[in-house]
mmCIF file of C-alpha atoms and ligand atoms in Angstrom:
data_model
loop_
_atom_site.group_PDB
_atom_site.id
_atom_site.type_symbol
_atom_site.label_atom_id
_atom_site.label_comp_id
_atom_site.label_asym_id
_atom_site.label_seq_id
_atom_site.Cartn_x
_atom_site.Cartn_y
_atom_site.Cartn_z
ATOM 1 C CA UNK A 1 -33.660 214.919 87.065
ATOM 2 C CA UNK A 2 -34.433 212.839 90.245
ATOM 3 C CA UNK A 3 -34.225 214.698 93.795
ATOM 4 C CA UNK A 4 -33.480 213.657 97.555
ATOM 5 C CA UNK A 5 -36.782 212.809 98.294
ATOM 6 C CA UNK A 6 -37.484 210.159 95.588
ATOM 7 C CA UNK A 7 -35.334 206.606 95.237
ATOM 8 C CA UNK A 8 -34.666 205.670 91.825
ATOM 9 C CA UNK A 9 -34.055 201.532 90.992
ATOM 10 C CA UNK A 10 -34.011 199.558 87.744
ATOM 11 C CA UNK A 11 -37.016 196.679 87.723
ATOM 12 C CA UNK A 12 -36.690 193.833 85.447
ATOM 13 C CA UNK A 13 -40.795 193.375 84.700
ATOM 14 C CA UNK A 14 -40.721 190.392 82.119
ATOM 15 C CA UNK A 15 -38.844 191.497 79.456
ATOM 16 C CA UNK A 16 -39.120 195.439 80.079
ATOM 17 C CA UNK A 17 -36.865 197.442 82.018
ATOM 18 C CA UNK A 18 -38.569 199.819 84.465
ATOM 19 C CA UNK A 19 -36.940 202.590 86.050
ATOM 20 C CA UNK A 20 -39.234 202.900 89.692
ATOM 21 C CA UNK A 21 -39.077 206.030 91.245
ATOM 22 C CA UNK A 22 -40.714 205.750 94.428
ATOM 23 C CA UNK A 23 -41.207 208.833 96.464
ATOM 24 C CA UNK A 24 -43.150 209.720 99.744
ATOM 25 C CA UNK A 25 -45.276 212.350 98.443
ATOM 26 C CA UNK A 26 -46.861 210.411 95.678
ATOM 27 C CA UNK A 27 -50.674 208.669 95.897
ATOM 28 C CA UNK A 28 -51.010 207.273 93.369
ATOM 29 C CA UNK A 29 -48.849 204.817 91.062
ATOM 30 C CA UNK A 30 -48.256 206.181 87.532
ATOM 31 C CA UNK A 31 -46.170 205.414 84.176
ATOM 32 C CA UNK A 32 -44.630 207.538 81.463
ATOM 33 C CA UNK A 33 -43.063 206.158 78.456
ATOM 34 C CA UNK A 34 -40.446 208.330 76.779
ATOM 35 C CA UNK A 35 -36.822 208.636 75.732
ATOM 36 C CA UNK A 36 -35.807 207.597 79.202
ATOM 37 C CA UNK A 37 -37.550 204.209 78.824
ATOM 38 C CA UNK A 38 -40.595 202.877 81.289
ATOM 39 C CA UNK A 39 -40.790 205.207 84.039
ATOM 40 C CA UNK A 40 -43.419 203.942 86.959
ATOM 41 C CA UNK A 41 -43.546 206.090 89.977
ATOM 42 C CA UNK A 42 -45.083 205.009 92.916
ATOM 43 C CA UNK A 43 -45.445 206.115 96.632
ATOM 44 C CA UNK A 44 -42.910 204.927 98.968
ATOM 45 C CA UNK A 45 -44.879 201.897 100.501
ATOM 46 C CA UNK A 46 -46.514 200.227 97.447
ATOM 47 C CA UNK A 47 -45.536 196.225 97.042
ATOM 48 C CA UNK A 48 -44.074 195.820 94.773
ATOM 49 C CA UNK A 49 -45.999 192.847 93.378
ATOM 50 C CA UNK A 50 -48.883 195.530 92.922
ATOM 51 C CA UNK A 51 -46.169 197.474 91.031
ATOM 52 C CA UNK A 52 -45.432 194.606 88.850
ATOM 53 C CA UNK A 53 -49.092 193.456 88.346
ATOM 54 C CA UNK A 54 -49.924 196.998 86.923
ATOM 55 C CA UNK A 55 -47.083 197.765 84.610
ATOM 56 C CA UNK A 56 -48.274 193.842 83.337
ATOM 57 C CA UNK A 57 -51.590 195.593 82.650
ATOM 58 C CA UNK A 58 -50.921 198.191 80.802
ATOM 59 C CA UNK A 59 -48.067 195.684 78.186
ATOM 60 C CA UNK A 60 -50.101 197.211 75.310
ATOM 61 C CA UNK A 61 -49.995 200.757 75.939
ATOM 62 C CA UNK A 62 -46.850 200.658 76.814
ATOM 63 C CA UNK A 63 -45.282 198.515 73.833
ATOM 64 C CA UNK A 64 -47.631 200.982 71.772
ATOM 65 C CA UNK A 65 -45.716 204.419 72.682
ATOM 66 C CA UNK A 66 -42.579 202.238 72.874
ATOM 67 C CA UNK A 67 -42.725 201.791 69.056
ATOM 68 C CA UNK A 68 -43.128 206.164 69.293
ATOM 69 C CA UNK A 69 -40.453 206.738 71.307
ATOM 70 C CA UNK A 70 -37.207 207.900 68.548
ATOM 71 C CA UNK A 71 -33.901 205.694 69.072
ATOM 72 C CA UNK A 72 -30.710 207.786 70.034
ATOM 73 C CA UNK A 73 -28.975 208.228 67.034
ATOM 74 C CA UNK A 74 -25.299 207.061 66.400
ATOM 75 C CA UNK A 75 -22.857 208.255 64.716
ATOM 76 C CA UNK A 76 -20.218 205.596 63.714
ATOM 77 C CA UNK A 77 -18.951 207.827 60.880
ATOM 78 C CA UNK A 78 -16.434 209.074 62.930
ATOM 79 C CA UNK A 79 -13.464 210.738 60.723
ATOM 80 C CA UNK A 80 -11.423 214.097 59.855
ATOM 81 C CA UNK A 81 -13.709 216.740 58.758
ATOM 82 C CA UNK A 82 -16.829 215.276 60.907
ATOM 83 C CA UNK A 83 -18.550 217.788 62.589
ATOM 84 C CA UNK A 84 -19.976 217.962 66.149
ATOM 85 C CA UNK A 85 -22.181 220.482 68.325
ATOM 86 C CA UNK A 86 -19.288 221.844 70.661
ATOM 87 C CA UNK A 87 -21.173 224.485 73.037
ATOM 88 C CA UNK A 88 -24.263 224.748 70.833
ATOM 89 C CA UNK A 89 -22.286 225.469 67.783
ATOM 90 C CA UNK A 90 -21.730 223.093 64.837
ATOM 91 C CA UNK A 91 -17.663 222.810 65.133
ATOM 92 C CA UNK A 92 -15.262 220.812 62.657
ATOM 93 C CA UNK A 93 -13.083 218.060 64.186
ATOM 94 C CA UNK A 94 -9.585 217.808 62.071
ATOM 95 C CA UNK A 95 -7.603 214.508 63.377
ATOM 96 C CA UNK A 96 -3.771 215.867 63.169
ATOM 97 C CA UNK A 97 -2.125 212.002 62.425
ATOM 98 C CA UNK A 98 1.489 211.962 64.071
ATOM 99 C CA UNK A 99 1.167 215.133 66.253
ATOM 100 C CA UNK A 100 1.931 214.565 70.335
ATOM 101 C CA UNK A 101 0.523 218.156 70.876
ATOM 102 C CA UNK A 102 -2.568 218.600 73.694
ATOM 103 C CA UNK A 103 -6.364 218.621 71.999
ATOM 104 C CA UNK A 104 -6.696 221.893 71.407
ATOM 105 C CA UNK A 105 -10.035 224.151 70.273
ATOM 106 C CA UNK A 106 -8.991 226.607 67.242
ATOM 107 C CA UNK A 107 -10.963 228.453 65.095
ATOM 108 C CA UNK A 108 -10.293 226.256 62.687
ATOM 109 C CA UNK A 109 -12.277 223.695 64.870
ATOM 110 C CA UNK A 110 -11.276 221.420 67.361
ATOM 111 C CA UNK A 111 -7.953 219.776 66.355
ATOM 112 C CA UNK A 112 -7.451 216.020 67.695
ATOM 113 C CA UNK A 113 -3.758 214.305 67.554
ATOM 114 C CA UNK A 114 -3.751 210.780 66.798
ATOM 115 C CA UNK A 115 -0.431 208.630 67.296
ATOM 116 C CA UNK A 116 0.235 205.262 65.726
ATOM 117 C CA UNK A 117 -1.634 202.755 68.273
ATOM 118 C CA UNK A 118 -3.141 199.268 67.413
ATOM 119 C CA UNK A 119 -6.522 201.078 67.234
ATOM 120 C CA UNK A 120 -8.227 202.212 64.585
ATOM 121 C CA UNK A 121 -7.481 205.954 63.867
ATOM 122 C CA UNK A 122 -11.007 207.137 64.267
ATOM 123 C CA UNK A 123 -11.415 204.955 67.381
ATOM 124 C CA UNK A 124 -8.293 206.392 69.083
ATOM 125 C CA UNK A 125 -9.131 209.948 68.260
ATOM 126 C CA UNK A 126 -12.562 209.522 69.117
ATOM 127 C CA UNK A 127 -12.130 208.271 72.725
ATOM 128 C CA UNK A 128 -9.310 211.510 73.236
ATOM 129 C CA UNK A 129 -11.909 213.772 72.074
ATOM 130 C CA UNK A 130 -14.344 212.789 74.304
ATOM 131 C CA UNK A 131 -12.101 212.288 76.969
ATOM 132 C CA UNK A 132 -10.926 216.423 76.155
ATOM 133 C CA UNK A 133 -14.855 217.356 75.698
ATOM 134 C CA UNK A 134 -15.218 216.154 79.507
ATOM 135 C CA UNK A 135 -12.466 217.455 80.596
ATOM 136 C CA UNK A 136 -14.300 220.800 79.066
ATOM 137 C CA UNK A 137 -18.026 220.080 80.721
ATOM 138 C CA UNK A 138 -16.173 219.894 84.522
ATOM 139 C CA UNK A 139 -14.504 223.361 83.831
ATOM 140 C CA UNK A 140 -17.057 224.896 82.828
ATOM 141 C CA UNK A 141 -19.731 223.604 84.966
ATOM 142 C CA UNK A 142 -17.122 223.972 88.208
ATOM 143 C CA UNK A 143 -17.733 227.830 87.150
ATOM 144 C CA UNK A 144 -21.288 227.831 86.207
ATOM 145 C CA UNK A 145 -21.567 225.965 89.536
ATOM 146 C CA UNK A 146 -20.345 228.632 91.588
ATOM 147 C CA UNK A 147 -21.887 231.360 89.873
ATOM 148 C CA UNK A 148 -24.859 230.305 90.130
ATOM 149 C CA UNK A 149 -24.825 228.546 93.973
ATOM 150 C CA UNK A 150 -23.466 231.923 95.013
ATOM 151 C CA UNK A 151 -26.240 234.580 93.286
ATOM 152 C CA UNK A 152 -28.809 231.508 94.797
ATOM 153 C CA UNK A 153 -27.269 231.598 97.869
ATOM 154 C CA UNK A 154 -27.252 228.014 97.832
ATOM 155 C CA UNK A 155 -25.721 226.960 101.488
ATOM 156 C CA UNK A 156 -21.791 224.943 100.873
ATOM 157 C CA UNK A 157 -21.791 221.614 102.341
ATOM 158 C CA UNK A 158 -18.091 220.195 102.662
ATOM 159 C CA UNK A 159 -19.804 216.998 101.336
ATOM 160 C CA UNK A 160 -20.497 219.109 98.132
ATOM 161 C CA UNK A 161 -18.956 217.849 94.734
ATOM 162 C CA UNK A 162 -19.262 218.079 90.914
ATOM 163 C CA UNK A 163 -19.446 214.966 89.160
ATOM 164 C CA UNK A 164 -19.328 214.690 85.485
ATOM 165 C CA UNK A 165 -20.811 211.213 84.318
ATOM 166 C CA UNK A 166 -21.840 209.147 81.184
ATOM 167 C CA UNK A 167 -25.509 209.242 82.082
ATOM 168 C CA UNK A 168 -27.506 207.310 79.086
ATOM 169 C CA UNK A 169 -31.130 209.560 79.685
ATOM 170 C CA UNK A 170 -30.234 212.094 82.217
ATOM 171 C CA UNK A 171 -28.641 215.566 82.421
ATOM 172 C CA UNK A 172 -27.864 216.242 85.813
ATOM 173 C CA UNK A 173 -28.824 214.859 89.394
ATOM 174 C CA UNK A 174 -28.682 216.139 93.311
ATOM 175 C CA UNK A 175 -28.331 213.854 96.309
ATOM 176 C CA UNK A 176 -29.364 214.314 99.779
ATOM 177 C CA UNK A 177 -25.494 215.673 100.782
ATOM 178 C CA UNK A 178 -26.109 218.530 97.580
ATOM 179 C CA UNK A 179 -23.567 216.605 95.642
ATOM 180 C CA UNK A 180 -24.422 217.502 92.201
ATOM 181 C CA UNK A 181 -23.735 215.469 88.960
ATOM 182 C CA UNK A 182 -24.300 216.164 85.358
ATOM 183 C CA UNK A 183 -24.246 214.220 81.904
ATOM 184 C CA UNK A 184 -21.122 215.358 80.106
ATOM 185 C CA UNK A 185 -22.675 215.850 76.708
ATOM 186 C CA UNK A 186 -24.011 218.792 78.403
ATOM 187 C CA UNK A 187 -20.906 220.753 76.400
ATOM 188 C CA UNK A 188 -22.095 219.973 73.315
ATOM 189 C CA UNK A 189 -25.466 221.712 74.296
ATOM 190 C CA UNK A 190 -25.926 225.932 73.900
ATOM 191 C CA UNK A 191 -24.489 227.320 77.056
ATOM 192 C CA UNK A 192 -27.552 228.453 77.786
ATOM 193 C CA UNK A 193 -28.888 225.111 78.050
ATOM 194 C CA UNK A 194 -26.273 224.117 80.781
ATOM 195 C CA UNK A 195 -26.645 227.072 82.553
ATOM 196 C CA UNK A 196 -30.169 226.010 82.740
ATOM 197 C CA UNK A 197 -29.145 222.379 84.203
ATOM 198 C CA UNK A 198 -26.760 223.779 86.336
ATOM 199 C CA UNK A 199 -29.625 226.267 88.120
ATOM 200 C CA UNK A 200 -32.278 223.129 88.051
ATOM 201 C CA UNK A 201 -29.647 221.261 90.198
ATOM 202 C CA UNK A 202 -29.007 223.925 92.560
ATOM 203 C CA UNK A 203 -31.958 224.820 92.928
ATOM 204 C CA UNK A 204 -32.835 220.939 94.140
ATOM 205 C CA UNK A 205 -30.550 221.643 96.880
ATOM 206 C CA UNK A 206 -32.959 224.616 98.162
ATOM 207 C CA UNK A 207 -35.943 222.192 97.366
ATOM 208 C CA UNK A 208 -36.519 218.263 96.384
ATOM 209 C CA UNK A 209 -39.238 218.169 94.699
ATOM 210 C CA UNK A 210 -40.376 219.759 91.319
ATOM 211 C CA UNK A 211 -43.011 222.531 93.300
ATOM 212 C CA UNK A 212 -44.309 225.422 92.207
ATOM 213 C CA UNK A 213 -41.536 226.766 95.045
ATOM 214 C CA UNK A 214 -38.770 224.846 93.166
ATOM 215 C CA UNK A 215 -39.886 226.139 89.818
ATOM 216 C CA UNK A 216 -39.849 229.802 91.069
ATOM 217 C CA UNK A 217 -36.537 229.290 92.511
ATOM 218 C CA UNK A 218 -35.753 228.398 89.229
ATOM 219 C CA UNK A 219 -37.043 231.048 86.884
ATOM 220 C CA UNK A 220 -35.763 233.320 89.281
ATOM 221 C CA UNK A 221 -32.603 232.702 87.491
ATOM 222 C CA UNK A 222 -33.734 231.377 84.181
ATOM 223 C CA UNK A 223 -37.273 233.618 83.702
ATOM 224 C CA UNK A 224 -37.936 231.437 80.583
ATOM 225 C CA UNK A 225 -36.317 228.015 81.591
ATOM 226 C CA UNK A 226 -39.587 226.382 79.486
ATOM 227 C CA UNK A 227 -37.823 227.576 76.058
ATOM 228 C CA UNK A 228 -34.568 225.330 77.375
ATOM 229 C CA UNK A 229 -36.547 222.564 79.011
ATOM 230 C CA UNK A 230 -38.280 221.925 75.263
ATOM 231 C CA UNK A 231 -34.675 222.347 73.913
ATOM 232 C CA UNK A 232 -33.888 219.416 76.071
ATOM 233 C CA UNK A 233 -36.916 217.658 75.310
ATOM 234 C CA UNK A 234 -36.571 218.185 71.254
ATOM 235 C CA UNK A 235 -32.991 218.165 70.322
ATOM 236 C CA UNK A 236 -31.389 216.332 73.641
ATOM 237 C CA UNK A 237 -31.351 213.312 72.018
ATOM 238 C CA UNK A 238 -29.159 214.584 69.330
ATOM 239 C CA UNK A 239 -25.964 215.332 72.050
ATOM 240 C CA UNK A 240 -25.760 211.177 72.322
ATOM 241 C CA UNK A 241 -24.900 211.090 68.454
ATOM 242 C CA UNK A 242 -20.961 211.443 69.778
HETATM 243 ZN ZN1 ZN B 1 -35.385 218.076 88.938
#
């Protein structure tokens, strides 16, 4: 979850890709190899030719945790009866071939029409689903949102908006204007996991940078945020098997 104060590019570094995160406050150039990829974050003013020259240096500690680092699991096995995390809770999708009816969420599970189209049926139902599943994450984060920014008393900006985006590694983000967006899988997550991205976010808008400030700001809504941060770290990957 980047902030204001830090700028985020993609470096092509022979054949690695290296997300740089530069940022003001920082001394010191460091890297971090995890599920997001090569992270190097330097401060603001570092060449970049030093930048390149040290990731170069470090090739065999960084191929080393590469090989560590689990791949996001897919899940082409898309078909009736297959069943996904909807709001932290395992939930049965039943394709309903023929039916013109809306996506709807019973307690049967969540029930997907699929018409005749010159795409496969899993591929058709598939891409409503997840188009119904985002339509889901903006509701409920456009409540979460204002929930939360109100109890923080997190100042409205008319330049203030809720994105919901396909990010590949990241579950929510807040620009300089306190736009705010967030990675739809986020749905599929316990609620109290989103409610815990959603207050991160906000709270970014009170303060950039991760500071022991920022982190009180935090737990002053989520006391034990750490319990959902290692959700995120454990089991995130598993919301990218849709
Ligand atoms: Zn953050």
């Amino acid at each position: 979850m980047a902030n204001a104060m830090s700028k985020s590019e993609q470096v092509q570094i022979d054949d690695l890709e290296v997300t740089l995160i530069r940022s003001a406050r920082r001394k010191r150039l460091s890297l971090e190899v995890g599920v997001k990829g090569v992270q190097a974050r330097a401060p603001s003013r570092m060449r970049l030719g030093a930048i390149v020259a040290f990731v170069q240096s470090k090739r065999a500690w960084i191929d080393q945790h590469l090989a560590n680092v689990p791949d996001i699991p897919s899940n082409p096995e898309f078909s009736d009866g297959v069943s996904i995390h909807y709001r932290g809770t395992p939930t049965l999708v039943i394709l309903k071939p023929g039916s013109k009816a809306p996506v709807k969420s019973t307690s049967n599970g969540i029930e997907v029409p699929v018409s005749e189209s010159h795409l496969p049926l899993e591929v058709s139902a598939k891409t409503k689903l997840i188009k119904w599943l985002k339509q889901q994450t903006r509701a409920e984060l456009e409540v979460q949102v204002a929930r939360f920014a109100e109890r923080m008393r997190i100042p409205r900006s008319p330049h203030q908006s809720i994105r919901v985006r396909d990010y590949k590694r990241r579950w929510g983000s807040c620009d300089a204007h306190g736009s705010l967006s967030f990675n739809w899988r986020l749905i599929l997550a316990p609620p109290e996991v989103l409610n815990y991205v959603v207050v991160h976010e906000l709270a970014h808008c009170l303060e950039f940078n991760h500071s022991r400030r920022f982190w009180a700001i935090v737990e002053q809504e989520v006391p034990n945020r750490k319990e959902y941060q290692q959700w995120l770290n454990q089991y995130g990957i598993t919301l990218y098997q849709l």
